[in-house]
């Protein structure tokens, strides 16, 4: 699999990647919108799957690729790392007797997520509006490109069977999986899965490698604290939610990014700049050259908007379609403003 889900040549190899000691990563290049990773931990006679992708077809493909390692160790446990659909809408493909768990914060947020039916409608609408001239067409084409590889019409939601507060230890086939809720950061309920006997940690969307992260929840200090907590666990192999497999260096790079962006957003805020203007200035700064090379830099706009809300003492971003649409309109504007600057 040397292509992205949209069929373009990919920057790195995807599919089922062995990490050693009975652990695997399922990697979807290049790690942009919806191109989420997942994981597999195989024990003695039982396995655990970490996340189930954005639609059932993708999850089916993944479980088929996992058939070899799980032949004598069926999937008995699944963990959903957070409430974003690209990490759990494939749940219905799991064996019926597999138990699914998540953090209590993520479980609550799942009830507030846009439904697959709503996403299918959005996908259809953006297909139409993408043909319009001007800004409506621009936003339509942007969102259509993001949703194109997925089939939301055939997603039956299967919610987790239970949830935990703070942290939990799960046993699968004689192995311990340490679950810890480290949000709010990317979302309200981000959890990590640490497999101490393998030195492997599934960081989900607390870590993006070579891809611009998105902060839907924040605050930024809480995300930085989460990254420090990940580093303290001393895992040599760390699987991001998006992008290729990394390790502590990639976690430190993510921490540097947030430290840099926090300062840049504060400076823009002091100048009274709104999110769109602030984002274009921040990304245009020579200091941002390395970060502009990360995939989808235009979505910095979302994190800047959320960080400004925190600075102004506003509550979390309302999870309405209108608010998201306004954000994506601005994301598409940033994309245009960056123009040919992007490699
Ligand atoms: Zn994600």
GROMACS .gro file of C-alpha atoms and ligand atoms in nm:
model
  344
    1UNK     CA    1   0.000   0.000   0.000
    2UNK     CA    2   0.210   0.288  -0.131
    3UNK     CA    3  -0.075   0.528  -0.187
    4UNK     CA    4  -0.287   0.751   0.030
    5UNK     CA    5  -0.654   0.664   0.081
    6UNK     CA    6  -0.733   0.908  -0.200
    7UNK     CA    7  -0.505   0.707  -0.431
    8UNK     CA    8  -0.219   0.956  -0.454
    9UNK     CA    9   0.142   0.834  -0.419
   10UNK     CA   10   0.220   0.825  -0.047
   11UNK     CA   11   0.522   0.970   0.133
   12UNK     CA   12   0.582   0.647   0.326
   13UNK     CA   13   0.458   0.291   0.345
   14UNK     CA   14   0.128   0.212   0.511
   15UNK     CA   15  -0.050  -0.101   0.619
   16UNK     CA   16   0.028  -0.335   0.907
   17UNK     CA   17   0.373  -0.260   1.046
   18UNK     CA   18   0.531  -0.493   1.305
   19UNK     CA   19   0.676  -0.311   1.607
   20UNK     CA   20   0.814  -0.621   1.779
   21UNK     CA   21   0.705  -0.818   2.087
   22UNK     CA   22   0.361  -0.896   1.945
   23UNK     CA   23   0.264  -0.537   1.872
   24UNK     CA   24   0.171  -0.375   1.541
   25UNK     CA   25   0.071  -0.038   1.401
   26UNK     CA   26  -0.183   0.006   1.124
   27UNK     CA   27  -0.061   0.309   0.930
   28UNK     CA   28  -0.264   0.516   0.683
   29UNK     CA   29  -0.036   0.748   0.483
   30UNK     CA   30   0.009   1.037   0.473
   31UNK     CA   31  -0.171   1.101   0.800
   32UNK     CA   32  -0.385   1.394   0.685
   33UNK     CA   33  -0.759   1.443   0.743
   34UNK     CA   34  -0.919   1.109   0.831
   35UNK     CA   35  -0.600   0.913   0.758
   36UNK     CA   36  -0.582   0.780   1.113
   37UNK     CA   37  -0.358   0.505   1.249
   38UNK     CA   38  -0.455   0.214   1.471
   39UNK     CA   39  -0.282  -0.061   1.668
   40UNK     CA   40  -0.280  -0.429   1.755
   41UNK     CA   41  -0.144  -0.607   2.063
   42UNK     CA   42  -0.141  -0.987   2.050
   43UNK     CA   43  -0.128  -1.192   2.367
   44UNK     CA   44  -0.163  -1.560   2.447
   45UNK     CA   45  -0.498  -1.657   2.294
   46UNK     CA   46  -0.641  -1.305   2.285
   47UNK     CA   47  -0.569  -0.971   2.117
   48UNK     CA   48  -0.654  -0.604   2.158
   49UNK     CA   49  -0.718  -0.352   1.882
   50UNK     CA   50  -0.658   0.018   1.940
   51UNK     CA   51  -0.896   0.233   1.731
   52UNK     CA   52  -1.108   0.129   1.434
   53UNK     CA   53  -1.077   0.403   1.166
   54UNK     CA   54  -1.345   0.624   1.006
   55UNK     CA   55  -1.568   0.379   0.827
   56UNK     CA   56  -1.647   0.010   0.829
   57UNK     CA   57  -1.485  -0.065   0.493
   58UNK     CA   58  -1.150   0.068   0.617
   59UNK     CA   59  -1.185  -0.125   0.942
   60UNK     CA   60  -1.273  -0.443   0.752
   61UNK     CA   61  -0.957  -0.408   0.543
   62UNK     CA   62  -0.752  -0.356   0.856
   63UNK     CA   63  -0.898  -0.656   1.040
   64UNK     CA   64  -0.837  -0.871   0.730
   65UNK     CA   65  -0.471  -0.765   0.735
   66UNK     CA   66  -0.460  -0.859   1.105
   67UNK     CA   67  -0.602  -1.208   1.039
   68UNK     CA   68  -0.255  -1.368   1.042
   69UNK     CA   69  -0.133  -1.241   1.381
   70UNK     CA   70  -0.478  -1.291   1.539
   71UNK     CA   71  -0.543  -1.641   1.398
   72UNK     CA   72  -0.481  -1.804   1.737
   73UNK     CA   73  -0.554  -1.492   1.939
   74UNK     CA   74  -0.894  -1.346   1.844
   75UNK     CA   75  -0.972  -0.982   1.916
   76UNK     CA   76  -1.132  -0.973   2.261
   77UNK     CA   77  -1.074  -0.611   2.350
   78UNK     CA   78  -1.086  -0.282   2.162
   79UNK     CA   79  -0.988   0.059   2.289
   80UNK     CA   80  -1.119   0.383   2.138
   81UNK     CA   81  -0.866   0.658   2.205
   82UNK     CA   82  -1.105   0.953   2.168
   83UNK     CA   83  -1.439   1.065   2.025
   84UNK     CA   84  -1.332   1.178   1.676
   85UNK     CA   85  -1.509   0.953   1.425
   86UNK     CA   86  -1.191   0.864   1.237
   87UNK     CA   87  -1.083   0.663   1.541
   88UNK     CA   88  -1.395   0.462   1.624
   89UNK     CA   89  -1.661   0.457   1.353
   90UNK     CA   90  -1.534   0.118   1.237
   91UNK     CA   91  -1.630  -0.040   1.574
   92UNK     CA   92  -1.923  -0.239   1.428
   93UNK     CA   93  -1.675  -0.454   1.231
   94UNK     CA   94  -1.522  -0.592   1.551
   95UNK     CA   95  -1.623  -0.939   1.669
   96UNK     CA   96  -1.952  -0.913   1.858
   97UNK     CA   97  -1.795  -1.058   2.173
   98UNK     CA   98  -1.506  -0.812   2.178
   99UNK     CA   99  -1.543  -0.562   2.461
  100UNK     CA  100  -1.485  -0.196   2.375
  101UNK     CA  101  -1.363   0.060   2.627
  102UNK     CA  102  -1.267   0.428   2.632
  103UNK     CA  103  -1.227   0.716   2.877
  104UNK     CA  104  -1.546   0.847   3.037
  105UNK     CA  105  -1.480   1.192   2.885
  106UNK     CA  106  -1.448   1.045   2.536
  107UNK     CA  107  -1.760   0.834   2.592
  108UNK     CA  108  -1.963   1.146   2.675
  109UNK     CA  109  -1.820   1.331   2.374
  110UNK     CA  110  -1.920   1.044   2.142
  111UNK     CA  111  -2.283   1.130   2.208
  112UNK     CA  112  -2.216   1.485   2.087
  113UNK     CA  113  -2.024   1.391   1.772
  114UNK     CA  114  -2.170   1.453   1.430
  115UNK     CA  115  -2.339   1.130   1.316
  116UNK     CA  116  -2.231   0.921   1.014
  117UNK     CA  117  -2.561   1.020   0.851
  118UNK     CA  118  -2.472   1.388   0.901
  119UNK     CA  119  -2.124   1.329   0.756
  120UNK     CA  120  -2.272   1.145   0.456
  121UNK     CA  121  -2.496   1.447   0.395
  122UNK     CA  122  -2.201   1.686   0.430
  123UNK     CA  123  -2.000   1.474   0.186
  124UNK     CA  124  -2.284   1.494  -0.068
  125UNK     CA  125  -2.334   1.869  -0.018
  126UNK     CA  126  -1.966   1.954  -0.053
  127UNK     CA  127  -1.962   1.750  -0.374
  128UNK     CA  128  -2.223   1.993  -0.508
  129UNK     CA  129  -2.094   2.317  -0.354
  130UNK     CA  130  -1.742   2.234  -0.476
  131UNK     CA  131  -1.865   2.323  -0.824
  132UNK     CA  132  -1.961   2.676  -0.719
  133UNK     CA  133  -1.732   2.970  -0.795
  134UNK     CA  134  -1.574   3.179  -0.521
  135UNK     CA  135  -1.532   3.102  -0.153
  136UNK     CA  136  -1.824   2.860  -0.121
  137UNK     CA  137  -1.672   2.648  -0.396
  138UNK     CA  138  -1.328   2.669  -0.241
  139UNK     CA  139  -1.452   2.548   0.098
  140UNK     CA  140  -1.663   2.279  -0.070
  141UNK     CA  141  -1.367   2.144  -0.264
  142UNK     CA  142  -1.150   2.148   0.048
  143UNK     CA  143  -1.396   1.950   0.262
  144UNK     CA  144  -1.486   1.719  -0.026
  145UNK     CA  145  -1.118   1.629  -0.067
  146UNK     CA  146  -1.109   1.541   0.302
  147UNK     CA  147  -1.422   1.321   0.299
  148UNK     CA  148  -1.389   1.162  -0.046
  149UNK     CA  149  -1.213   0.834   0.054
  150UNK     CA  150  -1.480   0.741   0.310
  151UNK     CA  151  -1.822   0.578   0.295
  152UNK     CA  152  -2.031   0.719   0.581
  153UNK     CA  153  -2.360   0.583   0.443
  154UNK     CA  154  -2.277   0.233   0.562
  155UNK     CA  155  -2.155   0.307   0.912
  156UNK     CA  156  -2.355   0.154   1.197
  157UNK     CA  157  -2.236   0.312   1.518
  158UNK     CA  158  -2.128   0.072   1.787
  159UNK     CA  159  -2.059   0.257   2.110
  160UNK     CA  160  -1.808   0.134   2.369
  161UNK     CA  161  -1.937  -0.116   2.625
  162UNK     CA  162  -1.770   0.059   2.916
  163UNK     CA  163  -1.545   0.346   3.012
  164UNK     CA  164  -1.296   0.440   3.282
  165UNK     CA  165  -1.196   0.744   3.487
  166UNK     CA  166  -0.834   0.854   3.488
  167UNK     CA  167  -0.649   0.531   3.425
  168UNK     CA  168  -0.710   0.159   3.389
  169UNK     CA  169  -0.511  -0.159   3.341
  170UNK     CA  170  -0.649  -0.404   3.087
  171UNK     CA  171  -0.526  -0.760   3.061
  172UNK     CA  172  -0.526  -0.928   2.722
  173UNK     CA  173  -0.384  -1.275   2.668
  174UNK     CA  174  -0.161  -1.241   2.977
  175UNK     CA  175  -0.029  -0.898   2.884
  176UNK     CA  176  -0.092  -0.570   3.063
  177UNK     CA  177  -0.212  -0.266   2.873
  178UNK     CA  178  -0.192   0.057   3.069
  179UNK     CA  179  -0.460   0.306   2.968
  180UNK     CA  180  -0.434   0.669   3.077
  181UNK     CA  181  -0.658   0.963   3.002
  182UNK     CA  182  -0.428   1.260   2.938
  183UNK     CA  183  -0.677   1.514   2.803
  184UNK     CA  184  -0.813   1.762   2.757
  185UNK     CA  185  -0.572   1.831   2.472
  186UNK     CA  186  -0.661   1.729   2.115
  187UNK     CA  187  -1.011   1.646   2.245
  188UNK     CA  188  -1.162   1.630   2.594
  189UNK     CA  189  -1.093   1.260   2.653
  190UNK     CA  190  -0.765   1.163   2.480
  191UNK     CA  191  -0.623   0.841   2.614
  192UNK     CA  192  -0.296   0.659   2.552
  193UNK     CA  193  -0.225   0.286   2.557
  194UNK     CA  194   0.111   0.185   2.697
  195UNK     CA  195   0.237  -0.173   2.656
  196UNK     CA  196   0.524  -0.180   2.908
  197UNK     CA  197   0.646  -0.533   2.822
  198UNK     CA  198   0.704  -0.419   2.462
  199UNK     CA  199   0.824  -0.062   2.520
  200UNK     CA  200   0.548   0.050   2.283
  201UNK     CA  201   0.307   0.335   2.338
  202UNK     CA  202   0.002   0.422   2.127
  203UNK     CA  203  -0.031   0.799   2.167
  204UNK     CA  204  -0.324   0.846   1.925
  205UNK     CA  205  -0.394   1.211   1.850
  206UNK     CA  206  -0.174   1.348   2.126
  207UNK     CA  207   0.103   1.291   1.872
  208UNK     CA  208   0.115   1.379   1.503
  209UNK     CA  209   0.434   1.300   1.309
  210UNK     CA  210   0.511   1.522   1.010
  211UNK     CA  211   0.149   1.636   1.018
  212UNK     CA  212   0.011   1.960   1.163
  213UNK     CA  213  -0.184   1.871   1.478
  214UNK     CA  214  -0.534   2.000   1.549
  215UNK     CA  215  -0.636   2.128   1.891
  216UNK     CA  216  -1.015   2.094   1.920
  217UNK     CA  217  -1.018   2.119   2.301
  218UNK     CA  218  -0.697   2.243   2.465
  219UNK     CA  219  -0.572   2.427   2.660
  220UNK     CA  220  -0.222   2.408   2.519
  221UNK     CA  221  -0.062   2.366   2.864
  222UNK     CA  222  -0.264   2.051   2.915
  223UNK     CA  223  -0.139   1.911   2.581
  224UNK     CA  224   0.223   1.991   2.678
  225UNK     CA  225   0.167   1.817   3.014
  226UNK     CA  226   0.031   1.513   2.828
  227UNK     CA  227   0.345   1.499   2.611
  228UNK     CA  228   0.562   1.518   2.923
  229UNK     CA  229   0.363   1.233   3.076
  230UNK     CA  230   0.422   1.026   2.760
  231UNK     CA  231   0.797   1.096   2.771
  232UNK     CA  232   0.810   0.994   3.136
  233UNK     CA  233   0.688   0.645   3.043
  234UNK     CA  234   1.012   0.594   2.851
  235UNK     CA  235   0.868   0.395   2.560
  236UNK     CA  236   1.111   0.358   2.270
  237UNK     CA  237   0.841   0.320   2.003
  238UNK     CA  238   0.552   0.563   1.991
  239UNK     CA  239   0.265   0.531   1.744
  240UNK     CA  240   0.104   0.863   1.653
  241UNK     CA  241  -0.262   0.907   1.564
  242UNK     CA  242  -0.151   1.036   1.224
  243UNK     CA  243   0.180   0.998   1.039
  244UNK     CA  244   0.462   0.741   1.053
  245UNK     CA  245   0.574   0.559   1.369
  246UNK     CA  246   0.810   0.762   1.587
  247UNK     CA  247   0.966   0.776   1.929
  248UNK     CA  248   1.060   1.025   2.202
  249UNK     CA  249   1.221   1.266   1.951
  250UNK     CA  250   0.890   1.309   1.772
  251UNK     CA  251   0.713   1.371   2.104
  252UNK     CA  252   0.969   1.640   2.186
  253UNK     CA  253   0.917   1.794   1.840
  254UNK     CA  254   0.543   1.811   1.911
  255UNK     CA  255   0.614   1.976   2.247
  256UNK     CA  256   0.842   2.232   2.077
  257UNK     CA  257   0.566   2.304   1.827
  258UNK     CA  258   0.310   2.382   2.097
  259UNK     CA  259   0.558   2.592   2.296
  260UNK     CA  260   0.633   2.793   1.981
  261UNK     CA  261   0.269   2.828   1.878
  262UNK     CA  262   0.160   2.930   2.228
  263UNK     CA  263   0.405   3.222   2.221
  264UNK     CA  264   0.315   3.317   1.864
  265UNK     CA  265  -0.059   3.315   1.939
  266UNK     CA  266  -0.009   3.524   2.254
  267UNK     CA  267   0.186   3.785   2.053
  268UNK     CA  268  -0.086   3.798   1.786
  269UNK     CA  269  -0.350   3.825   2.056
  270UNK     CA  270  -0.173   4.126   2.210
  271UNK     CA  271  -0.184   4.291   1.866
  272UNK     CA  272  -0.558   4.229   1.853
  273UNK     CA  273  -0.541   4.007   1.546
  274UNK     CA  274  -0.826   3.768   1.481
  275UNK     CA  275  -0.762   3.400   1.407
  276UNK     CA  276  -0.739   3.419   1.028
  277UNK     CA  277  -0.499   3.713   1.018
  278UNK     CA  278  -0.301   3.572   1.311
  279UNK     CA  279  -0.261   3.231   1.145
  280UNK     CA  280  -0.144   3.376   0.814
  281UNK     CA  281   0.112   3.594   0.995
  282UNK     CA  282   0.230   3.310   1.217
  283UNK     CA  283   0.279   3.071   0.924
  284UNK     CA  284   0.443   3.344   0.717
  285UNK     CA  285   0.711   3.403   0.980
  286UNK     CA  286   1.057   3.267   0.889
  287UNK     CA  287   1.054   3.080   1.224
  288UNK     CA  288   0.764   2.873   1.092
  289UNK     CA  289   0.951   2.740   0.787
  290UNK     CA  290   0.993   2.389   0.929
  291UNK     CA  291   0.631   2.367   1.045
  292UNK     CA  292   0.500   2.483   0.707
  293UNK     CA  293   0.647   2.162   0.566
  294UNK     CA  294   0.427   1.950   0.792
  295UNK     CA  295   0.121   1.818   0.615
  296UNK     CA  296  -0.195   2.035   0.617
  297UNK     CA  297  -0.039   2.347   0.777
  298UNK     CA  298  -0.359   2.539   0.703
  299UNK     CA  299  -0.534   2.369   0.992
  300UNK     CA  300  -0.311   2.566   1.230
  301UNK     CA  301  -0.609   2.802   1.200
  302UNK     CA  302  -0.821   2.569   1.413
  303UNK     CA  303  -0.566   2.549   1.694
  304UNK     CA  304  -0.512   2.927   1.682
  305UNK     CA  305  -0.889   2.985   1.709
  306UNK     CA  306  -0.916   2.752   2.008
  307UNK     CA  307  -0.608   2.900   2.178
  308UNK     CA  308  -0.755   3.249   2.136
  309UNK     CA  309  -1.080   3.132   2.296
  310UNK     CA  310  -0.879   3.010   2.595
  311UNK     CA  311  -0.692   3.344   2.615
  312UNK     CA  312  -1.024   3.527   2.613
  313UNK     CA  313  -1.176   3.299   2.875
  314UNK     CA  314  -1.442   3.174   2.632
  315UNK     CA  315  -1.566   2.820   2.677
  316UNK     CA  316  -1.483   2.530   2.448
  317UNK     CA  317  -1.558   2.551   2.079
  318UNK     CA  318  -1.930   2.481   2.024
  319UNK     CA  319  -1.962   2.147   1.843
  320UNK     CA  320  -2.215   2.272   1.591
  321UNK     CA  321  -2.202   2.227   1.217
  322UNK     CA  322  -2.226   2.605   1.169
  323UNK     CA  323  -1.917   2.667   1.384
  324UNK     CA  324  -1.724   2.390   1.206
  325UNK     CA  325  -1.831   2.525   0.864
  326UNK     CA  326  -1.708   2.874   0.954
  327UNK     CA  327  -1.376   2.723   1.067
  328UNK     CA  328  -1.333   2.524   0.747
  329UNK     CA  329  -1.410   2.832   0.541
  330UNK     CA  330  -1.114   3.000   0.714
  331UNK     CA  331  -0.897   2.688   0.684
  332UNK     CA  332  -0.956   2.697   0.307
  333UNK     CA  333  -0.862   3.070   0.309
  334UNK     CA  334  -0.533   2.994   0.486
  335UNK     CA  335  -0.466   2.721   0.233
  336UNK     CA  336  -0.508   2.976  -0.048
  337UNK     CA  337  -0.299   3.239   0.133
  338UNK     CA  338  -0.012   2.992   0.171
  339UNK     CA  339  -0.047   2.912  -0.199
  340UNK     CA  340   0.270   2.814  -0.378
  341UNK     CA  341   0.471   2.857  -0.063
  342UNK     CA  342   0.393   2.498   0.017
  343UNK     CA  343   0.611   2.218  -0.106
  344LIG    ZN1  344  -0.748   1.165   1.434
   0.00000   0.00000   0.00000
